[in-house]
XYZ file of C-alpha atoms in Angstrom:
763
model
C 104.833 19.034 -78.484
C 105.247 22.095 -80.649
C 102.125 23.151 -82.637
C 104.407 24.524 -85.369
C 107.083 21.922 -86.008
C 110.162 22.876 -87.959
C 110.260 21.540 -91.496
C 112.768 18.663 -91.617
C 115.925 19.403 -93.568
C 118.401 16.693 -94.479
C 121.400 17.023 -96.787
C 121.784 13.887 -98.902
C 124.751 12.328 -100.633
C 125.452 8.893 -102.057
C 128.098 6.956 -100.187
C 127.967 3.845 -102.389
C 126.591 3.826 -105.944
C 128.151 0.809 -107.640
C 125.944 -1.851 -106.127
C 124.285 -4.714 -107.947
C 121.618 -5.266 -105.300
C 120.447 -3.929 -101.954
C 118.604 -5.151 -98.908
C 120.176 -4.463 -95.500
C 121.934 -1.520 -93.847
C 123.054 -1.492 -90.214
C 124.676 1.150 -88.011
C 128.160 -0.034 -87.096
C 130.601 1.414 -84.559
C 133.783 -0.379 -85.611
C 135.060 -0.209 -82.044
C 133.971 1.348 -78.774
C 136.642 3.983 -79.381
C 134.874 5.312 -82.520
C 132.967 8.528 -81.857
C 130.900 8.188 -85.030
C 129.563 5.033 -86.698
C 129.987 3.577 -90.167
C 127.547 1.148 -91.766
C 127.288 -2.502 -92.763
C 125.465 -3.300 -96.007
C 124.441 -6.537 -97.676
C 122.622 -7.797 -100.741
C 120.390 -10.853 -100.814
C 121.469 -11.876 -104.326
C 125.142 -10.871 -104.460
C 125.695 -12.232 -100.962
C 128.340 -9.589 -100.304
C 128.703 -8.155 -96.785
C 130.469 -4.781 -96.804
C 131.739 -2.342 -94.237
C 131.491 1.300 -95.321
C 133.962 3.205 -93.178
C 132.785 6.629 -92.015
C 135.511 9.054 -93.130
C 135.317 10.861 -89.783
C 135.980 7.660 -87.833
C 138.750 6.691 -90.235
C 140.355 10.131 -89.982
C 140.122 10.197 -86.192
C 141.830 6.822 -86.083
C 144.558 8.080 -88.409
C 144.844 11.309 -86.458
C 145.658 9.348 -83.337
C 148.729 8.204 -85.281
C 149.240 11.533 -87.086
C 148.382 14.460 -84.809
C 149.187 16.995 -87.562
C 146.069 16.104 -89.577
C 143.760 19.130 -90.065
C 140.737 17.585 -91.816
C 137.292 18.632 -90.529
C 134.049 16.671 -90.301
C 132.506 18.835 -93.038
C 135.328 18.257 -95.501
C 135.324 14.560 -94.829
C 131.586 14.218 -95.453
C 131.548 16.377 -98.583
C 132.423 13.466 -100.869
C 130.887 9.993 -100.750
C 134.108 8.674 -102.261
C 135.697 9.173 -98.846
C 133.588 6.301 -97.481
C 136.026 3.458 -98.050
C 134.403 0.119 -98.782
C 135.646 -3.215 -97.455
C 134.198 -6.591 -98.406
C 134.267 -8.482 -95.115
C 132.293 -11.579 -96.080
C 130.228 -13.320 -98.719
C 127.395 -15.785 -98.233
C 124.600 -17.392 -100.186
C 121.441 -15.276 -99.790
C 122.225 -13.405 -96.549
C 119.279 -11.666 -94.938
C 119.620 -9.950 -91.559
C 122.733 -8.478 -89.974
C 123.334 -7.393 -86.382
C 126.407 -5.648 -84.973
C 127.606 -6.525 -81.459
C 130.867 -7.044 -79.562
C 130.855 -10.809 -79.065
C 134.464 -11.215 -77.919
C 134.271 -8.330 -75.396
C 137.412 -6.930 -76.996
C 136.006 -3.474 -77.682
C 135.742 -4.328 -81.391
C 132.284 -4.793 -82.879
C 131.639 -8.125 -84.553
C 128.951 -8.999 -87.116
C 126.227 -11.670 -86.934
C 124.544 -12.765 -90.182
C 121.792 -15.197 -91.062
C 122.205 -16.661 -94.545
C 121.329 -19.468 -96.966
C 117.790 -18.157 -96.936
C 116.877 -19.249 -100.431
C 115.367 -17.264 -103.294
C 112.009 -16.552 -101.668
C 110.270 -17.051 -98.302
C 108.006 -19.817 -99.608
C 110.895 -21.447 -101.461
C 113.295 -21.236 -98.550
C 116.330 -23.514 -98.367
C 115.309 -26.208 -95.863
C 118.966 -27.050 -95.308
C 119.853 -23.391 -94.829
C 118.968 -20.686 -92.355
C 122.486 -20.660 -90.907
C 123.645 -18.025 -88.420
C 127.322 -17.101 -88.563
C 129.334 -14.398 -86.876
C 132.360 -12.586 -88.261
C 135.198 -11.737 -85.885
C 136.408 -8.137 -86.175
C 140.143 -8.155 -86.996
C 140.745 -4.521 -85.998
C 141.511 -1.661 -88.356
C 144.938 -3.128 -89.024
C 143.210 -6.119 -90.642
C 140.738 -4.276 -92.848
C 142.823 -4.769 -95.995
C 143.310 -8.489 -95.403
C 140.059 -9.775 -96.864
C 137.098 -11.526 -95.335
C 136.747 -11.675 -91.570
C 137.022 -15.012 -89.780
C 133.723 -16.924 -89.771
C 132.404 -18.641 -86.644
C 129.187 -20.631 -86.343
C 126.150 -20.114 -84.085
C 123.298 -22.341 -85.336
C 120.442 -22.618 -87.850
C 116.748 -22.932 -88.687
C 115.225 -22.850 -92.190
C 114.000 -19.485 -93.526
C 115.934 -17.582 -90.857
C 114.977 -13.956 -91.448
C 115.594 -11.751 -88.377
C 118.270 -11.806 -85.677
C 118.744 -9.458 -82.740
C 121.363 -9.194 -79.999
C 120.952 -8.212 -76.364
C 120.466 -9.419 -72.812
C 116.939 -10.743 -72.643
C 116.987 -13.215 -69.726
C 120.162 -12.240 -67.838
C 123.050 -9.779 -68.064
C 126.117 -12.021 -67.997
C 126.124 -13.655 -71.417
C 125.158 -12.159 -74.763
C 122.032 -13.604 -76.358
C 121.037 -13.742 -80.019
C 117.307 -13.938 -80.740
C 116.490 -15.509 -84.097
C 113.230 -15.966 -85.949
C 112.331 -17.362 -89.352
C 109.867 -15.588 -91.587
C 107.815 -18.789 -91.977
C 108.148 -22.227 -90.452
C 109.463 -23.746 -93.662
C 108.972 -24.161 -97.371
C 105.378 -23.437 -98.454
C 104.258 -23.272 -94.809
C 102.582 -20.091 -93.580
C 100.455 -21.747 -90.904
C 102.775 -23.714 -88.598
C 103.919 -21.540 -85.669
C 107.521 -20.384 -85.977
C 110.042 -21.161 -83.242
C 111.672 -18.030 -81.859
C 115.097 -19.240 -80.780
C 117.437 -17.885 -78.129
C 121.129 -18.589 -78.696
C 123.385 -17.845 -75.720
C 127.049 -17.010 -76.135
C 129.201 -19.733 -74.537
C 131.805 -18.781 -71.959
C 134.639 -19.639 -74.383
C 133.073 -18.138 -77.461
C 136.183 -18.486 -79.644
C 136.327 -22.225 -79.003
C 132.657 -23.010 -79.588
C 131.569 -24.975 -82.656
C 127.928 -24.002 -82.032
C 126.070 -21.932 -79.445
C 123.663 -23.526 -76.963
C 120.068 -22.590 -77.653
C 116.496 -23.012 -76.505
C 113.035 -22.180 -77.810
C 111.369 -19.025 -76.518
C 108.023 -19.614 -78.209
C 106.862 -22.077 -80.863
C 103.111 -21.683 -80.546
C 102.202 -18.039 -81.020
C 103.566 -16.508 -84.227
C 103.274 -17.128 -87.952
C 104.806 -15.051 -90.779
C 107.176 -12.932 -88.669
C 108.546 -9.934 -90.549
C 110.353 -7.902 -87.878
C 111.736 -7.997 -84.331
C 112.308 -4.661 -82.601
C 114.454 -4.657 -79.454
C 113.546 -2.174 -76.731
C 114.403 -1.685 -73.077
C 111.052 0.067 -72.434
C 110.149 -0.432 -68.768
C 111.161 -4.061 -68.972
C 111.785 -6.048 -65.816
C 115.233 -5.842 -64.234
C 116.565 -3.628 -67.012
C 116.567 -6.492 -69.507
C 115.960 -6.121 -73.218
C 112.519 -6.970 -74.528
C 111.050 -7.289 -78.016
C 108.159 -6.278 -80.172
C 107.316 -9.109 -82.565
C 105.650 -7.949 -85.792
C 103.808 -10.892 -87.304
C 100.583 -12.027 -88.862
C 99.209 -11.981 -85.303
C 99.891 -8.229 -84.965
C 102.395 -6.451 -82.733
C 103.248 -8.335 -79.534
C 105.480 -7.356 -76.643
C 107.625 -10.378 -75.760
C 109.673 -10.243 -72.566
C 111.184 -12.392 -69.814
C 109.880 -11.989 -66.276
C 109.604 -14.251 -63.216
C 111.701 -16.915 -64.951
C 109.360 -17.242 -67.897
C 108.630 -15.648 -71.257
C 105.501 -13.526 -71.368
C 103.488 -12.034 -74.234
C 101.289 -8.954 -74.279
C 99.383 -8.225 -77.482
C 99.578 -4.543 -78.370
C 97.444 -4.720 -81.500
C 96.234 -7.216 -84.077
C 97.375 -4.748 -86.742
C 95.625 -4.909 -90.098
C 92.527 -7.086 -89.540
C 92.065 -10.200 -91.600
C 89.674 -9.381 -94.398
C 86.830 -11.686 -95.493
C 88.054 -14.192 -98.029
C 91.716 -14.021 -97.047
C 93.277 -17.462 -96.829
C 95.912 -18.692 -94.374
C 97.500 -20.922 -96.982
C 97.405 -18.718 -100.080
C 100.753 -18.306 -101.864
C 99.995 -16.001 -104.776
C 100.083 -13.417 -106.081
C 103.202 -12.282 -104.307
C 103.385 -14.477 -101.220
C 99.624 -14.667 -100.755
C 97.248 -13.027 -98.309
C 98.669 -11.092 -95.372
C 97.258 -9.363 -92.307
C 98.654 -8.279 -88.957
C 101.799 -6.128 -88.608
C 104.952 -5.917 -90.692
C 107.083 -3.581 -88.575
C 106.726 -1.566 -85.353
C 108.621 0.804 -83.105
C 107.928 2.718 -79.900
C 107.799 6.517 -79.740
C 108.558 8.676 -76.705
C 106.708 11.930 -76.025
C 107.964 14.008 -73.117
C 108.449 11.822 -70.070
C 106.377 8.944 -71.472
C 108.758 6.418 -73.071
C 105.840 4.471 -74.557
C 103.619 7.286 -75.768
C 102.724 5.624 -79.056
C 103.424 2.627 -81.250
C 104.157 3.339 -84.908
C 103.467 0.409 -87.216
C 103.493 -0.585 -90.836
C 100.624 -2.992 -91.472
C 100.680 -5.752 -92.704
C 103.687 -7.760 -94.050
C 105.513 -5.574 -96.643
C 102.753 -3.218 -95.778
C 100.616 -0.498 -97.205
C 99.262 1.134 -94.069
C 101.136 3.550 -91.778
C 99.480 3.535 -88.370
C 99.910 4.986 -84.902
C 98.480 3.396 -81.786
C 97.876 5.702 -78.817
C 96.654 4.969 -75.305
C 94.847 6.675 -72.490
C 96.960 5.091 -69.745
C 100.729 4.929 -69.441
C 102.586 1.663 -69.598
C 102.796 -1.031 -72.196
C 100.553 -3.558 -70.450
C 97.391 -1.438 -70.361
C 96.221 -2.772 -73.758
C 93.994 0.299 -74.239
C 95.311 1.169 -77.649
C 93.502 3.157 -80.310
C 94.475 2.678 -83.935
C 94.975 5.756 -86.115
C 95.537 5.092 -89.819
C 97.795 7.874 -91.087
C 98.367 6.737 -94.678
C 97.721 3.915 -97.115
C 100.416 3.516 -99.783
C 100.790 1.436 -102.905
C 99.395 0.749 -106.324
C 96.079 -1.091 -106.495
C 98.026 -4.324 -106.858
C 99.985 -3.523 -103.719
C 96.879 -2.627 -101.770
C 95.597 -6.182 -102.242
C 97.791 -7.022 -99.214
C 99.559 -9.963 -100.797
C 103.056 -9.126 -99.649
C 103.769 -6.619 -102.411
C 103.163 -3.404 -100.471
C 105.785 -0.670 -100.757
C 106.496 -0.234 -97.043
C 109.325 -2.115 -95.383
C 110.647 -0.473 -92.216
C 109.672 1.856 -89.324
C 112.027 3.573 -86.863
C 111.371 6.121 -84.082
C 113.849 8.741 -82.827
C 114.042 12.390 -81.794
C 115.345 13.862 -85.029
C 114.497 17.513 -84.371
C 115.938 17.605 -80.859
C 112.810 18.784 -79.028
C 112.565 15.786 -76.691
C 109.745 14.050 -78.585
C 110.187 11.153 -80.994
C 109.255 11.315 -84.636
C 109.178 8.252 -86.875
C 110.438 7.405 -90.348
C 108.879 5.040 -92.866
C 110.888 3.322 -95.616
C 109.092 2.902 -98.954
C 110.862 0.858 -101.612
C 108.551 1.690 -104.508
C 105.631 0.615 -106.677
C 105.406 -3.047 -107.625
C 102.996 -4.545 -110.138
C 102.649 -8.064 -111.560
C 101.729 -9.375 -114.988
C 99.005 -11.883 -115.795
C 101.313 -14.765 -114.938
C 102.041 -13.291 -111.520
C 105.590 -12.280 -112.382
C 106.809 -8.948 -111.074
C 107.074 -6.112 -113.559
C 110.383 -4.216 -113.365
C 109.727 -0.859 -111.665
C 110.257 2.482 -113.335
C 113.304 4.479 -112.419
C 112.953 7.827 -110.650
C 110.640 9.134 -107.928
C 107.077 8.043 -107.314
C 104.625 8.433 -104.409
C 105.388 4.921 -103.140
C 109.141 5.378 -103.010
C 111.283 7.274 -100.527
C 111.405 8.073 -96.808
C 108.453 9.650 -95.009
C 108.888 11.674 -91.818
C 106.013 11.861 -89.293
C 105.752 14.159 -86.292
C 103.045 14.154 -83.615
C 100.994 17.359 -83.394
C 98.054 16.167 -81.291
C 98.911 12.691 -80.068
C 95.646 12.064 -78.235
C 93.748 12.506 -81.452
C 96.322 10.874 -83.667
C 97.199 14.068 -85.542
C 100.641 14.055 -87.155
C 102.503 16.226 -89.615
C 104.254 14.492 -92.525
C 107.097 15.320 -94.884
C 108.896 13.354 -97.549
C 112.588 13.726 -96.817
C 114.056 11.434 -99.499
C 113.028 10.322 -102.973
C 115.164 7.205 -103.428
C 113.987 3.651 -102.869
C 114.467 2.735 -99.225
C 114.509 -0.836 -97.969
C 115.832 -0.050 -94.524
C 117.164 2.841 -92.435
C 120.138 2.954 -90.080
C 120.229 5.895 -87.662
C 123.142 7.408 -85.750
C 125.436 10.377 -85.367
C 127.174 9.835 -88.695
C 128.074 13.518 -89.163
C 129.601 13.974 -85.722
C 127.399 17.006 -84.955
C 125.429 15.377 -82.166
C 122.309 15.253 -84.322
C 120.622 12.023 -85.398
C 121.392 11.340 -89.061
C 120.332 8.397 -91.197
C 121.658 6.092 -93.881
C 119.272 4.363 -96.282
C 119.695 1.316 -98.507
C 117.779 0.991 -101.787
C 115.763 -2.193 -102.382
C 116.849 -4.625 -105.075
C 115.925 -8.293 -104.703
C 115.690 -10.599 -107.723
C 112.229 -11.854 -108.768
C 110.646 -9.268 -106.503
C 111.363 -5.532 -106.504
C 114.510 -4.629 -108.443
C 115.372 -0.936 -108.142
C 117.260 -0.189 -111.380
C 120.089 1.709 -109.726
C 120.434 0.701 -106.058
C 122.498 3.058 -103.902
C 123.387 3.692 -100.270
C 122.644 7.270 -99.234
C 123.500 9.309 -96.156
C 121.050 11.990 -95.033
C 122.714 14.409 -92.625
C 120.400 16.223 -90.247
C 120.478 19.997 -90.735
C 117.352 21.207 -88.983
C 117.805 19.949 -85.431
C 119.846 22.170 -83.119
C 123.504 21.300 -83.172
C 124.416 19.478 -80.003
C 127.600 20.865 -78.441
C 130.355 18.402 -77.709
C 129.618 18.711 -74.003
C 125.934 17.749 -73.902
C 125.679 16.605 -70.293
C 126.663 17.982 -66.915
C 130.263 17.030 -66.125
C 129.048 15.282 -62.969
C 125.606 13.701 -62.613
C 124.456 12.111 -59.359
C 121.663 9.755 -58.430
C 120.809 7.058 -55.902
C 121.641 3.421 -56.507
C 120.110 0.813 -54.192
C 121.038 2.547 -50.957
C 124.306 3.984 -52.220
C 125.279 7.012 -54.250
C 125.894 6.825 -58.006
C 128.052 9.429 -59.710
C 128.414 9.657 -63.493
C 131.175 11.575 -65.253
C 131.576 12.779 -68.796
C 134.957 12.023 -70.339
C 137.341 14.609 -68.847
C 138.702 15.403 -72.322
C 135.314 16.940 -73.246
C 135.293 19.613 -70.529
C 137.007 22.988 -70.268
C 136.893 23.591 -66.525
C 136.994 21.646 -63.267
C 133.923 20.528 -61.297
C 133.374 18.896 -57.911
C 130.643 17.116 -55.955
C 130.555 16.581 -52.164
C 130.025 12.982 -51.086
C 130.275 12.374 -47.353
C 132.008 13.342 -44.120
C 133.677 10.374 -42.422
C 135.903 10.527 -39.322
C 138.070 13.637 -39.773
C 137.527 14.082 -43.518
C 135.032 15.695 -45.872
C 135.283 13.598 -49.032
C 134.388 15.018 -52.429
C 134.901 13.873 -55.996
C 136.301 16.088 -58.753
C 136.732 16.051 -62.524
C 139.497 18.032 -64.234
C 140.112 18.698 -67.953
C 143.335 17.932 -69.761
C 146.157 19.956 -68.170
C 143.632 21.330 -65.674
C 145.022 22.943 -62.537
C 144.447 20.955 -59.350
C 145.207 23.139 -56.313
C 145.760 21.237 -53.057
C 146.193 22.454 -49.498
C 148.484 21.177 -46.804
C 146.991 18.155 -45.029
C 144.505 17.210 -47.730
C 144.434 13.731 -49.173
C 144.128 13.293 -52.936
C 143.363 9.922 -54.529
C 143.135 9.630 -58.313
C 140.328 7.469 -59.708
C 141.026 7.988 -63.419
C 143.811 9.671 -65.380
C 146.614 11.232 -63.345
C 147.834 14.398 -61.652
C 151.401 15.637 -61.307
C 153.290 18.348 -59.440
C 156.358 18.039 -61.645
C 158.223 15.744 -59.295
C 156.106 12.708 -60.063
C 152.653 11.598 -61.162
C 149.861 10.127 -59.090
C 147.515 7.664 -60.771
C 144.907 5.145 -59.597
C 147.125 2.051 -59.345
C 150.545 3.667 -59.525
C 151.917 2.508 -56.195
C 154.379 -0.377 -56.389
C 152.831 -3.768 -55.513
C 152.323 -4.814 -51.894
C 154.121 -4.515 -49.465
C 154.911 -1.048 -50.792
C 152.867 1.867 -49.488
C 152.518 5.529 -50.383
C 150.770 8.552 -48.991
C 147.777 10.345 -50.438
C 148.631 13.294 -48.181
C 149.602 16.562 -49.861
C 151.336 19.834 -49.131
C 150.395 23.238 -50.501
C 150.917 22.983 -54.237
C 149.272 23.215 -57.623
C 149.151 19.964 -59.515
C 148.191 19.463 -63.157
C 145.825 16.902 -64.652
C 146.999 14.409 -67.267
C 147.646 16.177 -70.609
C 145.884 13.413 -72.583
C 143.150 12.065 -70.296
C 142.452 14.706 -67.662
C 141.660 13.378 -64.190
C 138.912 12.209 -61.859
C 139.887 12.168 -58.200
C 138.775 12.061 -54.577
C 139.711 14.905 -52.256
C 139.846 14.244 -48.501
C 139.750 17.558 -46.630
C 140.367 17.567 -42.837
C 137.439 19.126 -40.968
C 138.340 18.923 -37.241
C 141.111 17.870 -34.902
C 139.806 14.577 -33.542
C 141.588 11.662 -35.194
C 140.735 8.627 -32.991
C 137.488 6.955 -31.919
C 136.745 4.123 -29.447
C 133.839 2.597 -31.407
C 132.092 2.744 -34.759
C 129.038 4.387 -33.224
C 131.160 7.378 -32.188
C 132.638 8.028 -35.650
C 131.527 11.275 -37.238
C 129.451 10.512 -40.360
C 127.463 13.130 -42.260
C 125.764 12.712 -45.623
C 126.596 15.713 -47.852
C 125.809 13.983 -51.149
C 123.777 16.192 -53.490
C 121.555 14.130 -55.773
C 120.401 17.250 -57.572
C 116.857 16.030 -58.250
C 113.782 17.202 -56.406
C 112.184 14.396 -54.425
C 115.199 12.117 -54.753
C 117.669 11.780 -51.912
C 120.160 9.301 -50.534
C 119.230 7.841 -47.178
C 121.836 8.678 -44.509
C 124.758 6.274 -44.622
C 125.942 4.754 -41.349
C 128.210 2.000 -40.098
C 126.539 -1.407 -39.744
C 128.008 -4.242 -37.731
C 129.255 -6.852 -40.176
C 127.505 -9.670 -38.317
C 124.217 -8.082 -39.429
C 125.133 -8.106 -43.124
C 123.923 -10.945 -45.350
C 127.414 -12.456 -45.572
C 128.657 -11.613 -42.057
C 127.332 -14.411 -39.874
C 130.807 -15.776 -39.114
C 131.754 -12.433 -37.507
C 129.260 -12.782 -34.659
C 130.436 -10.676 -31.724
C 133.396 -9.191 -33.644
C 134.040 -5.426 -33.478
C 133.937 -5.073 -37.264
C 131.720 -2.577 -39.123
C 130.945 -1.601 -42.718
C 129.352 1.449 -44.341
C 128.237 1.378 -47.965
C 129.392 4.158 -50.202
C 129.431 5.340 -53.794
C 129.734 4.068 -57.348
C 131.574 6.011 -60.041
C 130.898 5.464 -63.749
C 131.283 7.185 -67.082
C 128.042 8.716 -68.290
C 128.106 7.914 -72.005
C 128.444 4.135 -71.889
C 128.017 3.563 -68.122
C 131.466 1.980 -67.865
C 132.317 1.461 -64.165
C 135.348 3.309 -62.813
C 135.397 2.395 -59.135
C 133.353 1.841 -55.996
C 134.175 3.028 -52.477
C 133.000 1.833 -49.091
C 134.174 2.247 -45.503
C 135.215 -0.085 -42.665
C 136.120 -0.043 -38.983
C 137.810 -2.705 -36.843
C 138.467 -2.779 -33.097
C 141.699 -3.771 -31.360
C 143.056 -7.171 -32.372
C 140.299 -7.868 -34.901
C 141.048 -10.254 -37.768
C 138.738 -9.040 -40.568
C 138.742 -12.393 -42.330
C 141.262 -14.040 -44.644
C 139.970 -13.941 -48.237
C 141.160 -13.826 -51.854
C 138.208 -12.209 -53.725
C 137.458 -15.413 -55.633
C 133.931 -14.126 -56.239
C 134.828 -10.574 -57.283
C 136.256 -8.814 -60.321
C 138.087 -5.711 -59.157
C 141.455 -4.288 -58.161
C 141.268 -3.165 -54.552
C 143.204 -0.484 -52.664
C 142.705 0.617 -49.038
C 143.392 4.064 -47.577
C 143.701 4.508 -43.816
C 141.455 7.226 -42.351
C 142.400 6.577 -38.727
C 145.150 4.197 -37.462
C 143.411 3.722 -34.129
C 144.918 0.334 -33.314
C 148.385 1.772 -34.053
C 149.653 -1.100 -36.229
C 146.524 -2.027 -38.146
C 146.860 -2.712 -41.858
C 146.993 -5.311 -44.593
C 148.383 -8.804 -44.066
C 149.290 -11.188 -46.894
C 149.710 -14.936 -46.453
C 153.323 -16.072 -46.784
C 154.221 -18.550 -49.499
C 155.140 -21.185 -46.922
C 151.482 -21.396 -45.862
C 149.752 -21.441 -49.252
C 148.759 -25.101 -48.891
C 146.773 -24.413 -45.728
C 143.130 -25.501 -46.191
C 140.911 -22.405 -46.591
C 138.814 -23.265 -43.534
C 141.948 -23.139 -41.371
C 143.394 -19.839 -42.614
C 141.775 -17.656 -39.975
C 143.339 -19.813 -37.285
C 146.896 -19.222 -38.451
C 149.200 -17.145 -36.246
C 150.133 -13.655 -37.377
C 153.647 -14.869 -38.177
C 152.113 -16.691 -41.181
C 151.475 -13.310 -42.812
C 153.529 -10.451 -44.165
C 152.007 -7.420 -42.463
C 152.005 -3.781 -43.624
C 150.781 -1.241 -41.028
C 149.103 1.729 -42.704
C 149.663 5.227 -41.415
C 147.144 8.051 -41.688
C 146.147 8.689 -45.336
C 148.504 5.989 -46.621
C 147.513 3.386 -49.188
C 149.081 0.012 -49.859
C 150.220 -1.292 -53.230
C 147.836 -3.656 -54.973
C 147.809 -7.232 -53.710
C 146.668 -8.884 -56.946
C 148.979 -11.058 -59.009
C 150.516 -9.497 -62.112
C 151.805 -10.900 -65.384
C 155.109 -9.945 -67.016
C 153.479 -6.825 -68.485
C 152.177 -5.646 -65.132
C 148.569 -6.499 -65.922
C 146.315 -8.195 -63.409
C 146.262 -11.975 -63.758
C 142.762 -13.336 -64.340
C 141.532 -16.670 -63.069
C 138.365 -18.673 -63.452
C 135.353 -16.660 -64.587
C 137.709 -13.753 -65.332
C 138.208 -12.831 -61.661
C 141.351 -10.949 -60.675
C 143.696 -13.383 -58.907
C 144.726 -12.486 -55.366
C 146.804 -14.152 -52.666
C 145.023 -14.795 -49.377
C 144.960 -11.595 -47.320
C 143.109 -9.695 -44.590
C 142.944 -6.439 -42.667
C 144.502 -7.139 -39.303
C 143.991 -4.607 -36.539
C 146.732 -3.878 -34.018
C 146.453 -3.747 -30.236
C 145.976 -0.001 -29.716
C 143.015 1.198 -27.676
C 141.032 2.824 -30.531
C 139.506 1.552 -33.788
C 140.946 1.501 -37.286
C 138.938 3.322 -39.953
C 139.703 2.856 -43.625
C 138.279 3.349 -47.079
C 138.262 0.568 -49.677
C 138.414 1.474 -53.366
C 137.472 -1.217 -55.869
C 138.653 -0.348 -59.384
C 137.328 -1.751 -62.649
C 140.169 -3.939 -64.003
C 138.869 -3.679 -67.564
C 139.242 0.101 -67.657
C 142.546 1.645 -68.683
C 142.811 3.999 -65.754
């Protein structure tokens, strides 16, 4: 932590000023292709759900269709009028919004809870519906409201979050009401988990279950965090009258750890009071987790209690969220005397942590919507326009965390109900968008606006912010991450392993990057393409099986794809021996550089298949496997491919299979044709009705066989549709015919490399 923090500097501009009300703002990447996000806004009274399109994202989309465009990020952001507004839906009293790709199409959809009612204690007992809007793509933005699809309901539904909380296969929506029902602040609220059905576009309602219906009353916020949660699942901080509670799924059950009780219940406060405001409140209204250095849970920033007055930080002596040794530091108490009565009228509404100044430590922001007073009849008095101490956005930075010492700045004067953070300016800095607060019968900001605050004090992050290649270990194998090749200016390589006669490395090349190759080297593209002018090589470019092509090269200089660049494997010959009698004799040397002190990959070696968890049926068979390496993109962790290695002795049938439990497109490259005619065999159509348990007993004449020569690969075996795309079967698996590696009768062993490509990635 720096003892002299830089003074925060944000440039502000209004991106929507013709609103009638304001409540929610959400960061929204229209599609996974968008480099910068836009925002979703909604109003509780108007019911209008709007998409405000970031002019940078819009221009980059247009530029892909009009390469001559010369607009810059700065010129696009200079005028709020450039943020085009689209009304995508309208509901009765919508509350929370969450953005998530439900259809797995790459387009971000919207989930909304609505029919809330005019007020939490006068909630619509027939309402609380949760609906999602299907993204129509940019081509459909001018065609009106997005298609509505239903999820479920519970009265007074107030907060919804998306993630993977119990498993990683199906999206889950967590939903919680603010109170149990009309005029009921004491009955515990059910926190509901809705799970996306397999055929989400055909569902009339999502299946659901109850996470907890005993522990929480008056829930104001749910904050989703990975933290150090079990198995990499999402977990939650529940901000409620009970305080701030970590809620997570572990060992097949939901568990709760109380972080803090928040604002203590004061003497005389009643559980059932309903006025003024919404009656007495205690506990926590909002919370987020702040990172300092290498501690991802260094502090908890909270706003206490419901629609709170008190900005707090909780620090601990021990690392980890379960220690429960938290010390409360009250940083500020906001509000008019009426608001400080803690009856739900406090000016604070939202807390969010992030590293805004780029020094590696998190700061936090606090949204203040403004001063609220009530007359003798308990009716809210319209607030004054203009700035006041209880309105705006406060910025807090830790100076001495152990002692709860922070610095504070006010970075915005306008009423702020909620903050959305993201790289809106395209500079690599964290910017923010704020929505003013205007809700009828409560706090009605006279001129609600949506404002962007672009970060100008953090160091600009260059477009290439990460190493082109990053390596780590991954459950006994190597993991290699790549930046997008289009973001780099020069080529980079990483050694992986020596196997048989080849030293195998992986390389990344920029657009039009030069790829020199020497005579006798093998080159296999994993992503993009390379060309020597006579033809291009790409990951799946070989004609379908039984075609074959070589990865062998002659002295030349190839060029990477002009649009995508290239990621490839290079197989460099290292000695003259090309045949081995057994797997134990094969040269294997780990040359993988993890690049982190104290972290290394255990030596890889061939293991007899009969000793693998699935290999019992190969008892006594001369068939070996060696695990390998995963390749993924760094930014979003999208898988590219996985490689592993195999050997088979003379005459070995490596098992007829059709990958019915896998989702990949597989190619094999021969590293040593030791059995002379070893290669891939595909079941002939005349034998397709053979029962699966009899396939391995069929004679070789039942198969079309393709022997693979040294450094040759076969064309993909998977079925294709009329467009050349892989046919998908049940559970989205890639459909294959029955096939096997069948060794020949030569006196040595076959050695080959299997590459399993991600079928969802446009290679």
